[in-house]
Short mmCIF file of C-alpha atoms in Angstrom, two decimals:
data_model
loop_
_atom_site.label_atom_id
_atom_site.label_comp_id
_atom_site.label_asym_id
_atom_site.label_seq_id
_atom_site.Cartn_x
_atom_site.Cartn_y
_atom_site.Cartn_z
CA UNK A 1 86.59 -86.00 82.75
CA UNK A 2 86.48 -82.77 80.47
CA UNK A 3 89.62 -81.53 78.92
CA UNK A 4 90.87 -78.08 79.65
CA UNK A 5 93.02 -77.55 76.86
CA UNK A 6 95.54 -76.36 78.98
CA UNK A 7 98.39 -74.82 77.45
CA UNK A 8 102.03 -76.08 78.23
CA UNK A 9 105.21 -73.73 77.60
CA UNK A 10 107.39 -76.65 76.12
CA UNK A 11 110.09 -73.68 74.62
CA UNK A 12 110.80 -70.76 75.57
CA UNK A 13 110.79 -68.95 79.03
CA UNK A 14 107.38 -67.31 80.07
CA UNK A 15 106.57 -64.05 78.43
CA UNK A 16 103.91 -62.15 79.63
CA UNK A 17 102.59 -60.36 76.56
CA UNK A 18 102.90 -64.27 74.86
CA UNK A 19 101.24 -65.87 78.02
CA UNK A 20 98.62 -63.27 77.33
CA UNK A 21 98.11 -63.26 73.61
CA UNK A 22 98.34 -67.09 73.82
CA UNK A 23 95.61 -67.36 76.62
CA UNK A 24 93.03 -64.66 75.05
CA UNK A 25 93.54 -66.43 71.61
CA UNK A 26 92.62 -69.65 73.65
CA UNK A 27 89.56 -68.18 75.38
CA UNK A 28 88.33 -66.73 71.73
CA UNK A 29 88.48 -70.20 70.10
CA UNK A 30 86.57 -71.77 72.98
CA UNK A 31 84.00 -69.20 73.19
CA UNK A 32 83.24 -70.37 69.57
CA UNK A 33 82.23 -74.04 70.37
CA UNK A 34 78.75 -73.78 71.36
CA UNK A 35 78.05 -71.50 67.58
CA UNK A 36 79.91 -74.43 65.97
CA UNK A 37 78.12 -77.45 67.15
CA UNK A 38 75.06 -75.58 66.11
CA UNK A 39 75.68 -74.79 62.71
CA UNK A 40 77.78 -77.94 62.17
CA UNK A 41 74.95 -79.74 60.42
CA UNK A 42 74.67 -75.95 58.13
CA UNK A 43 78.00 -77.10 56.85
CA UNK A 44 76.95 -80.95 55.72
CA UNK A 45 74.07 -79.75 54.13
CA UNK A 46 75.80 -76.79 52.01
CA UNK A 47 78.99 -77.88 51.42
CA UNK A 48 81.09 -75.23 52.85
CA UNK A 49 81.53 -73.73 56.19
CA UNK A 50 78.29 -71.45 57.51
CA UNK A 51 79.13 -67.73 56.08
CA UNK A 52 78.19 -67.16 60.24
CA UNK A 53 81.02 -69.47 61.44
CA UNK A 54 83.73 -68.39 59.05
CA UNK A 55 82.55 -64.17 59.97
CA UNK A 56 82.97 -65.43 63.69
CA UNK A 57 86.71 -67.03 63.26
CA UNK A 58 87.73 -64.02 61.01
CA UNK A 59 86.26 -61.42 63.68
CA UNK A 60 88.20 -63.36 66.74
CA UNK A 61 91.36 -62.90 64.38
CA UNK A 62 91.94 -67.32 64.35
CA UNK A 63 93.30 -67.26 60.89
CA UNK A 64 95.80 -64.59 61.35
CA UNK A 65 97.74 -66.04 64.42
CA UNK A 66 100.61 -67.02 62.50
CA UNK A 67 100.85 -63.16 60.47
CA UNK A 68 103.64 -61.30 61.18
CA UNK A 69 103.59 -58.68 63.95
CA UNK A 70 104.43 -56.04 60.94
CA UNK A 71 100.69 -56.68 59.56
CA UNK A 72 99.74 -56.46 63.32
CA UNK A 73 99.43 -60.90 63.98
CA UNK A 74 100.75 -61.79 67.18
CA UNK A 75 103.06 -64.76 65.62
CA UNK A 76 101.56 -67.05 68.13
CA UNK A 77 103.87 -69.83 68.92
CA UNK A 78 103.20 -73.19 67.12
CA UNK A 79 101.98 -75.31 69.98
CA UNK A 80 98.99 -72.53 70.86
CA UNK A 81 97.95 -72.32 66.95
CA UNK A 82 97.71 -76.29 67.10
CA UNK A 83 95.99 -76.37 70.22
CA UNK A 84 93.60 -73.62 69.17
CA UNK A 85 92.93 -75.15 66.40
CA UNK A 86 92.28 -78.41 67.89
CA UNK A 87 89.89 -77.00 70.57
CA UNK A 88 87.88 -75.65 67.15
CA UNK A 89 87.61 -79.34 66.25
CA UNK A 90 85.96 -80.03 68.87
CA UNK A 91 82.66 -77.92 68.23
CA UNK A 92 83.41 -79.03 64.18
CA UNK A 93 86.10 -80.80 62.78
CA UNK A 94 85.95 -79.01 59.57
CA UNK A 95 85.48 -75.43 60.96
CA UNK A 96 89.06 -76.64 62.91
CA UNK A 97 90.24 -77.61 59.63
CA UNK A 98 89.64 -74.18 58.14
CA UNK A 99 90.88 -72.33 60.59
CA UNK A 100 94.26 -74.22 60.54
CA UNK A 101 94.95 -74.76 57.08
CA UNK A 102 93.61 -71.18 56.00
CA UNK A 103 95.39 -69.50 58.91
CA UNK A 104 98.55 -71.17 58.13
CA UNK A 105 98.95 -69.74 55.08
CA UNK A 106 99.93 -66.67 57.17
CA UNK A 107 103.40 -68.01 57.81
CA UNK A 108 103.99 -69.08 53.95
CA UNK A 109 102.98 -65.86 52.94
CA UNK A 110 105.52 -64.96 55.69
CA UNK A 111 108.05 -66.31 53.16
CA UNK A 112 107.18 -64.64 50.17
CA UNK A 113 109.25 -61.30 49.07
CA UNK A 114 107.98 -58.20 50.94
CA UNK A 115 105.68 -57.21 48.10
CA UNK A 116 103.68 -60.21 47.56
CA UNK A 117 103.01 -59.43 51.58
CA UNK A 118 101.76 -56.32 50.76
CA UNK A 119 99.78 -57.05 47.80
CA UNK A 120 97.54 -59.49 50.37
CA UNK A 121 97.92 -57.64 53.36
CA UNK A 122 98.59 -53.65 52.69
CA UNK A 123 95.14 -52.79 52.52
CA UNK A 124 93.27 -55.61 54.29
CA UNK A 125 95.52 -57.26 57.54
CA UNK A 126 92.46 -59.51 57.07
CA UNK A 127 92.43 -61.22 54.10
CA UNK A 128 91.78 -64.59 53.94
CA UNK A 129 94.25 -67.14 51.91
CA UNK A 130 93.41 -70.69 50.53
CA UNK A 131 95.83 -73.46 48.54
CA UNK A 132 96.30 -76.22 46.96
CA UNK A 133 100.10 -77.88 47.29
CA UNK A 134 99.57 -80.59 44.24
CA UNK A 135 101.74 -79.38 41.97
CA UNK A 136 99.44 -79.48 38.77
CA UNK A 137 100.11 -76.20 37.56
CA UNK A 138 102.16 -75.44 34.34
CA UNK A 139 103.85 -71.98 34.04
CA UNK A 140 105.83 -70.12 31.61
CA UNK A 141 108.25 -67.65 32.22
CA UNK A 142 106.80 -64.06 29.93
CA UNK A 143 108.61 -61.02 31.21
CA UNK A 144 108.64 -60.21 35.03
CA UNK A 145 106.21 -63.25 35.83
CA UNK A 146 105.37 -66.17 35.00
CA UNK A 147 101.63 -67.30 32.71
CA UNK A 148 99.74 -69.74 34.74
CA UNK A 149 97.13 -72.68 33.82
CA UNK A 150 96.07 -75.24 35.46
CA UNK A 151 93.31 -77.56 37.36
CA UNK A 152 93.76 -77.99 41.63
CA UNK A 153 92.13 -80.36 43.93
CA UNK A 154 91.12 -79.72 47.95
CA UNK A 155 91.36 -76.06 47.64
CA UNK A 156 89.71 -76.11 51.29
CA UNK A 157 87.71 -72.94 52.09
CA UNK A 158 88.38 -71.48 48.39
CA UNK A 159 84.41 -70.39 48.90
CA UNK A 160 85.58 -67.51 51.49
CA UNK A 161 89.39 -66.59 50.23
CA UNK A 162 90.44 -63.15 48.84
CA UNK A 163 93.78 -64.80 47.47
CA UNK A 164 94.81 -68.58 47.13
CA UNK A 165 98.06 -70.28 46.88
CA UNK A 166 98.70 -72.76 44.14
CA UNK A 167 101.71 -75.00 42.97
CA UNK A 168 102.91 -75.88 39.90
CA UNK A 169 106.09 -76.30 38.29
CA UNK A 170 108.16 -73.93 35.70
CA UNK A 171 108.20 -74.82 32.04
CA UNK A 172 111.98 -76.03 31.67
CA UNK A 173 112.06 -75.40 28.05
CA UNK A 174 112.06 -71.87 28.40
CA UNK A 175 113.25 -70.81 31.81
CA UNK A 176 116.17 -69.46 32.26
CA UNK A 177 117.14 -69.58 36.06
CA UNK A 178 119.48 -72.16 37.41
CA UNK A 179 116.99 -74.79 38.73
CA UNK A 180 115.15 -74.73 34.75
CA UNK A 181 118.77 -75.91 33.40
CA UNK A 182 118.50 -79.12 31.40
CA UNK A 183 119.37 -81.87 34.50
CA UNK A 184 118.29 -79.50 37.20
CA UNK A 185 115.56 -80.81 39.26
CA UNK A 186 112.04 -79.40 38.39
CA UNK A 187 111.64 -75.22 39.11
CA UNK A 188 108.85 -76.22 41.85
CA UNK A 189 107.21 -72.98 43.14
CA UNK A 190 104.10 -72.32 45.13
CA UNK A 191 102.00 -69.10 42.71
CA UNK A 192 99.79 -66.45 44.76
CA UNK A 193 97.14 -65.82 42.82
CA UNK A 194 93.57 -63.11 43.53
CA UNK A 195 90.46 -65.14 44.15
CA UNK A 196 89.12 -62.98 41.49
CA UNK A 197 91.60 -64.52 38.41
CA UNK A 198 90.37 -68.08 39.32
CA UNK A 199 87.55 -70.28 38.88
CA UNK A 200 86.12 -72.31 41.89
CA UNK A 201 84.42 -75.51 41.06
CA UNK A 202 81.16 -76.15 43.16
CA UNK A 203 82.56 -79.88 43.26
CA UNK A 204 82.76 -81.01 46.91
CA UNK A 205 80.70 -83.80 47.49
CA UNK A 206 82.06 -86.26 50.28
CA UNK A 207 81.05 -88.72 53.21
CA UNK A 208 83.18 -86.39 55.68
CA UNK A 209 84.89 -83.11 56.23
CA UNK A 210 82.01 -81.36 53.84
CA UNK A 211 82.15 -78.14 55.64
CA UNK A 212 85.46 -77.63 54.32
CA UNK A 213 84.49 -76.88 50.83
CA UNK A 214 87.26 -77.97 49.39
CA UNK A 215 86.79 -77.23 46.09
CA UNK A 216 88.49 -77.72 42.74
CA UNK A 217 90.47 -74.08 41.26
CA UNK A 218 91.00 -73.43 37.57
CA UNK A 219 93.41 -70.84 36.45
CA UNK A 220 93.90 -69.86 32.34
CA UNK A 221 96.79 -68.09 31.55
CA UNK A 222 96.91 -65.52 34.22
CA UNK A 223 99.78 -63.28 34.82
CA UNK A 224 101.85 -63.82 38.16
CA UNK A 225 104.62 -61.63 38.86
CA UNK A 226 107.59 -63.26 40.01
CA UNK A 227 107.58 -61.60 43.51
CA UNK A 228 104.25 -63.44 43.76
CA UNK A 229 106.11 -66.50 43.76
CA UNK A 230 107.95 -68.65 46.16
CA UNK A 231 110.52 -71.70 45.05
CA UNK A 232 109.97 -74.69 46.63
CA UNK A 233 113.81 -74.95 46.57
CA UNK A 234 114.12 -71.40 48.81
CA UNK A 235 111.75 -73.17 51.15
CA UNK A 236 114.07 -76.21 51.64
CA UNK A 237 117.51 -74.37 51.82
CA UNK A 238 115.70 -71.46 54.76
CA UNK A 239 116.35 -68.96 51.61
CA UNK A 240 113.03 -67.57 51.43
CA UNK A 241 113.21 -63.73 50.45
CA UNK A 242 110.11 -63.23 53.62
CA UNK A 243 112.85 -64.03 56.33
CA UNK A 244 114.76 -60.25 55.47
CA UNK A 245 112.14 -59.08 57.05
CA UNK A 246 110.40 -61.69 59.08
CA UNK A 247 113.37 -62.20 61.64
CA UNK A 248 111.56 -63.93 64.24
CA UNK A 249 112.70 -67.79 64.84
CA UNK A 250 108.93 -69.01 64.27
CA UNK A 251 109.63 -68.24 60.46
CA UNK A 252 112.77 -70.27 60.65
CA UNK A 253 110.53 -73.50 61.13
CA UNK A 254 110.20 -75.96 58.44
CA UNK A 255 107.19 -75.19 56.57
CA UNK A 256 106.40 -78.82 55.71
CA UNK A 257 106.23 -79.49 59.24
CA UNK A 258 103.47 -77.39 60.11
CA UNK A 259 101.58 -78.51 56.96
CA UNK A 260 101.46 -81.71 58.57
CA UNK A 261 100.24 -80.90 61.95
CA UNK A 262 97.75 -78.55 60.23
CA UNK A 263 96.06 -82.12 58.70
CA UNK A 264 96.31 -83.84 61.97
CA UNK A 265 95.52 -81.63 64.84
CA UNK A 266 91.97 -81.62 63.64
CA UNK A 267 91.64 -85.06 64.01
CA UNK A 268 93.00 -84.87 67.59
CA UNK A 269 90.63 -81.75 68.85
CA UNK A 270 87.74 -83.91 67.30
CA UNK A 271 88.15 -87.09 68.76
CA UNK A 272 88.30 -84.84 72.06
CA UNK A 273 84.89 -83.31 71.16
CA UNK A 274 83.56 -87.33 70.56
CA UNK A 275 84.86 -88.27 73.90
CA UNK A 276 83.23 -85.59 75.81
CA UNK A 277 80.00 -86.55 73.80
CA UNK A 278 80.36 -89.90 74.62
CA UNK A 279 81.32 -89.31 78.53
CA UNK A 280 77.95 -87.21 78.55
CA UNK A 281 76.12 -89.51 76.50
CA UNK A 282 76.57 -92.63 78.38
CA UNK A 283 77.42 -91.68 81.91
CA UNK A 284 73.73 -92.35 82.72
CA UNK A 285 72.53 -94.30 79.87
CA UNK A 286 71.50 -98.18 80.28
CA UNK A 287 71.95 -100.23 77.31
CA UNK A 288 69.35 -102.80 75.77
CA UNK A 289 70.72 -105.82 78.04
CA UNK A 290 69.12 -103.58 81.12
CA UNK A 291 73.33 -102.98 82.39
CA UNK A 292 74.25 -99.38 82.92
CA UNK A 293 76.79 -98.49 80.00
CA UNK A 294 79.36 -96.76 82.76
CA UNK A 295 80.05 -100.10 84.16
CA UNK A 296 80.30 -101.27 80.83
CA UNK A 297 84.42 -102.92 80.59
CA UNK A 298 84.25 -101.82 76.97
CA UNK A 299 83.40 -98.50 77.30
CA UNK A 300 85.72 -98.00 80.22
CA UNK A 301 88.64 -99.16 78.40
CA UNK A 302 88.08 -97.31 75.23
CA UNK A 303 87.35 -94.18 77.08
CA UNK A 304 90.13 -94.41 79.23
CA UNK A 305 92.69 -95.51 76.23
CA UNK A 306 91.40 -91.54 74.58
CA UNK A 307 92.19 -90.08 76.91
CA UNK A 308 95.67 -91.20 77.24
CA UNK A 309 96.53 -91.43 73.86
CA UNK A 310 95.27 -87.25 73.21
CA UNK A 311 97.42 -86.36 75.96
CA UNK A 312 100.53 -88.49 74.42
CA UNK A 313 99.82 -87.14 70.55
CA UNK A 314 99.39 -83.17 72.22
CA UNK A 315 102.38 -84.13 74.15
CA UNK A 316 104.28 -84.95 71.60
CA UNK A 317 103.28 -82.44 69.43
CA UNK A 318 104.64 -79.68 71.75
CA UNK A 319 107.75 -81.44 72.83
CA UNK A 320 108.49 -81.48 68.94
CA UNK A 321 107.88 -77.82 67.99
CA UNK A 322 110.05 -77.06 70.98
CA UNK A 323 113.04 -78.92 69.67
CA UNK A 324 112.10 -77.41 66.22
CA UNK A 325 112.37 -73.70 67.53
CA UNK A 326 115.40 -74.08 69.86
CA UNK A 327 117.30 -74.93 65.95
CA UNK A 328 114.98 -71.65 64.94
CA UNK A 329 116.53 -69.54 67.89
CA UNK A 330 119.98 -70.81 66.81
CA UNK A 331 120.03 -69.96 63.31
CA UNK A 332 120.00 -73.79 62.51
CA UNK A 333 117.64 -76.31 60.40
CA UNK A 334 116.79 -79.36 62.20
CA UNK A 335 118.55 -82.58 60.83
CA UNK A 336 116.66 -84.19 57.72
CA UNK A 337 116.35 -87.68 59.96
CA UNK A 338 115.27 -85.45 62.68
CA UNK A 339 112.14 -84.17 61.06
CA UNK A 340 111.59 -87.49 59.48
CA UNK A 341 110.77 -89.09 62.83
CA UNK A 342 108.44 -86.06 63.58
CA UNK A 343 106.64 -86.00 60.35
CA UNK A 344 105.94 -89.71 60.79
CA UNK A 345 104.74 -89.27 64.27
CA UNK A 346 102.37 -86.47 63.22
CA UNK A 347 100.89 -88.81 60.45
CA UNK A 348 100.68 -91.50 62.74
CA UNK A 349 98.28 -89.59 64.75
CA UNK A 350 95.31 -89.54 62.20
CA UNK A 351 96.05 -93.51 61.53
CA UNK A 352 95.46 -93.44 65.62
CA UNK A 353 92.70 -91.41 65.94
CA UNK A 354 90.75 -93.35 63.16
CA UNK A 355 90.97 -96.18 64.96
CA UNK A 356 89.91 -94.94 68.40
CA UNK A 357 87.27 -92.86 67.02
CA UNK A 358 86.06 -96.57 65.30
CA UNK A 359 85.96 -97.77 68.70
CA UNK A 360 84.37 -95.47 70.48
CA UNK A 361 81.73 -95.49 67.51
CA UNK A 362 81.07 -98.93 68.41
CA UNK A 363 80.84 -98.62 72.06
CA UNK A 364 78.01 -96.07 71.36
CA UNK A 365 75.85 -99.27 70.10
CA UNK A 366 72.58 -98.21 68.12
CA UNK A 367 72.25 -94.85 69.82
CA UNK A 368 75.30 -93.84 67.68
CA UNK A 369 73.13 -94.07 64.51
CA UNK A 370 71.18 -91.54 65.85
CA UNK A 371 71.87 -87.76 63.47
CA UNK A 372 70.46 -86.53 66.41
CA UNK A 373 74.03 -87.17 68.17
CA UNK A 374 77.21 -85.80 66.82
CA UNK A 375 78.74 -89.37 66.97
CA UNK A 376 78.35 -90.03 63.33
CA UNK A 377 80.10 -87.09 62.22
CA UNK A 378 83.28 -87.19 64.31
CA UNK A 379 83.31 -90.30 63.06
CA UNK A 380 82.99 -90.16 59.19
CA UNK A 381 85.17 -86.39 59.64
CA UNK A 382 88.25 -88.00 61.59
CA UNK A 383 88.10 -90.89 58.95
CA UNK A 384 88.02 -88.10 55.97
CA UNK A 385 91.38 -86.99 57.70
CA UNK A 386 92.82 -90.07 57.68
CA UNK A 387 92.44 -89.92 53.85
CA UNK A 388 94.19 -86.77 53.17
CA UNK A 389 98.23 -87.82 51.46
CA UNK A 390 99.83 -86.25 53.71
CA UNK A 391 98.41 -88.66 56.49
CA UNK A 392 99.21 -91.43 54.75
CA UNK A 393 101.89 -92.84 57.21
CA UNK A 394 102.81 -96.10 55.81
CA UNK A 395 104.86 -94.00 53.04
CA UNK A 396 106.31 -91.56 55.68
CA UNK A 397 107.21 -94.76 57.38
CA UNK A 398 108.53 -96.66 54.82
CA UNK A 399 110.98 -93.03 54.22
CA UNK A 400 112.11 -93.35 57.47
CA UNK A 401 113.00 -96.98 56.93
CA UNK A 402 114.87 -96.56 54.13
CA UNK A 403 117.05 -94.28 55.21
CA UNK A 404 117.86 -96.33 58.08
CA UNK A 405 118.59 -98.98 56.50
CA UNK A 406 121.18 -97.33 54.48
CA UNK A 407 119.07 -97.11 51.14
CA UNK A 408 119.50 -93.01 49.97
CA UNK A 409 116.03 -91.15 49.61
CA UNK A 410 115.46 -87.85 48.31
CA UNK A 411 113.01 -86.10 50.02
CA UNK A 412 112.37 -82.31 50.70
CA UNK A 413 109.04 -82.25 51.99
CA UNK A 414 110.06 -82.13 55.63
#
């Protein structure tokens, strides 16, 4: 049983032009596969992503689904970017990964002040963006900008970017907006910075996901303007100086909660990609004990438990975007407990797909071993997910819980 990757409108009413943009974007992704498997093992052995793969996303326009129409994006609807992305996964988890966390960066950038938009995208609609969200940079407010330094982690695919995102936090001592007041909360604020005023750290050496390149950045003292900034506080409140201009209701969805999907719709595309390996793999295969491995009760069940559980997680996923952008369409911000329960259920989905992916591992017996088979990789990739904070569900849970329960939690990464 091969998946389609059939789109489903969960939102708004048909649109041709969207049906169209949606369904070519689609077709673009998948025609990909076949180059991805291929150069797959080009992206374990190097590090980072074939320079052919990342050329082939860029020229089918896969990381700038999300860019305003104004820069000439389509502003693809969420569901189609996740599903997109997860049919990417499927040829390579960590070419999906790129795609999606590197294209999503075109709705943050959405965000930022019209200038910052036109310092990336003015003279190249193209440009490529990276990040790092950990909040390990130190700034200090010098006139009209802020002077950056600092170390990041998991800048994924900070080998191919033009400019890169990177949090930090304002020096309170010496600001002087409202939020750096003695007793205010921290002056959080995501910096845009050129690829060309950072350092990139040839430092990714892991078990799984190694074609992100997720390298470490190092910034000293640079000068960011203050339009290149964006306050994690503007983010929260739907202040963000991007939505003057960006009027559509996609740029009225929480960020956070596409950050999250971006971390766990890989996951879901490649445990699609190991079950169609596996379904090909074993329909004719006999095992060691001389019984066919399609009559196998093992095998069936796992199989058959996949396939249920992608279509539940995709399911989900789209039924939550929808509810998401009917708030957009109103003008509204989706209740705090609200978008608990759907960042929770969007973690859950790596914890989910780690353990079916373990499973079907298992069910490929010794043959699984094999490098020759992509088995392996899913596997160790999907578990390299898993492993990313933001997928770490038991806290998201334990959020959730608490609030409940009753017990008051402060939390604005929803």
């Amino acid at each position: 049983m091969q998946n389609a990757s059939v789109f489903r409108s969960f939102s708004a009413p048909p649109n041709a032009a969207t049906e169209e943009s949606r369904a070519a974007a689609l077709t673009r992704a998948r025609t990909l596969i076949p180059l991805l498997r291929s150069k797959a093992g080009d992206g374990d052995r190097d590090a980072r992503l074939s320079p052919i793969v990342m050329d082939a996303m860029r020229s089918a326009g896969l990381f700038r689904l999300l860019q305003p129409q104004r820069y000439g994006g389509p502003e693809l609807e969420p569901e189609s970017f996740f599903m997109i992305q997860a049919a990417l996964a499927e040829g390579d988890m960590s070419a999906g990964w790129l795609q999606g966390v590197m294209g999503v960066l075109a709705f943050h950038l959405a965000l930022f002040d019209e200038r910052a938009q036109d310092d990336v995208w003015g003279e190249d609609p193209d440009a490529l963006l990276a990040c790092s969200y950990m909040p390990t940079g130190k700034a200090t407010p010098v006139g009209g900008g802020f002077r950056l330094s600092g170390r990041w982690g998991f800048a994924s695919g900070s080998d191919y970017c033009d400019w890169l995102m990177l949090a930090g936090s304002v020096s309170a001592e010496t600001a002087e907006t409202e939020v750096g007041a003695p007793g205010a909360p921290p002056d959080l604020r995501v910096f845009l910075v050129p690829r060309a005023d950072a350092l990139v750290h040839d430092n990714w050496d892991t078990t799984g996901l190694r074609g992100t390149g997720s390298q470490d950045v190092t910034v000293e003292g640079i000068f960011v303007p203050e339009h290149r900034t964006h306050r994690h506080v503007d983010r929260f409140l739907g202040t963000s100086p991007g939505l003057a201009i960006n009027t559509a209701p996609l740029y009225r969805l929480p960020l956070p909660q596409l950050l999250f999907r971006t971390i766990t719709m890989p996951a879901v595309g490649a445990l699609r990609g190991f079950l169609d390996a596996f379904l090909d793999h074993s329909r004719a295969r006999v095992a060691v004990t001389g019984q066919a491995v399609a009559r196998d009760p093992v095998a069936q069940l796992i199989v058959a438990e996949v396939e249920a559980s992608l279509d539940e997680i995709t399911a989900m996923m789209g039924r939550n975007f929808a509810r998401l952008t009917d708030y957009a369409r109103r003008g509204e911000q989706a209740p705090i407990p609200q978008r608990m329960v759907y960042r929770l259920q969007a973690t859950m989905a790596a914890e989910r797909c780690t353990l079916l992916a373990a499973r079907l591992f298992k069910a490929c017996g010794a043959s699984g071993l094999a490098k020759s088979h992509p088995f392996g990789r899913y596997l160790t990739d999907i578990a390299a997910a898993r492993q990313h904070a933001a997928n770490q569900s038991e806290a998201q849970g334990r959020a959730l819980g608490a609030l409940m329960l009753g017990v008051g939690v402060e939390d604005t990464v929803l």
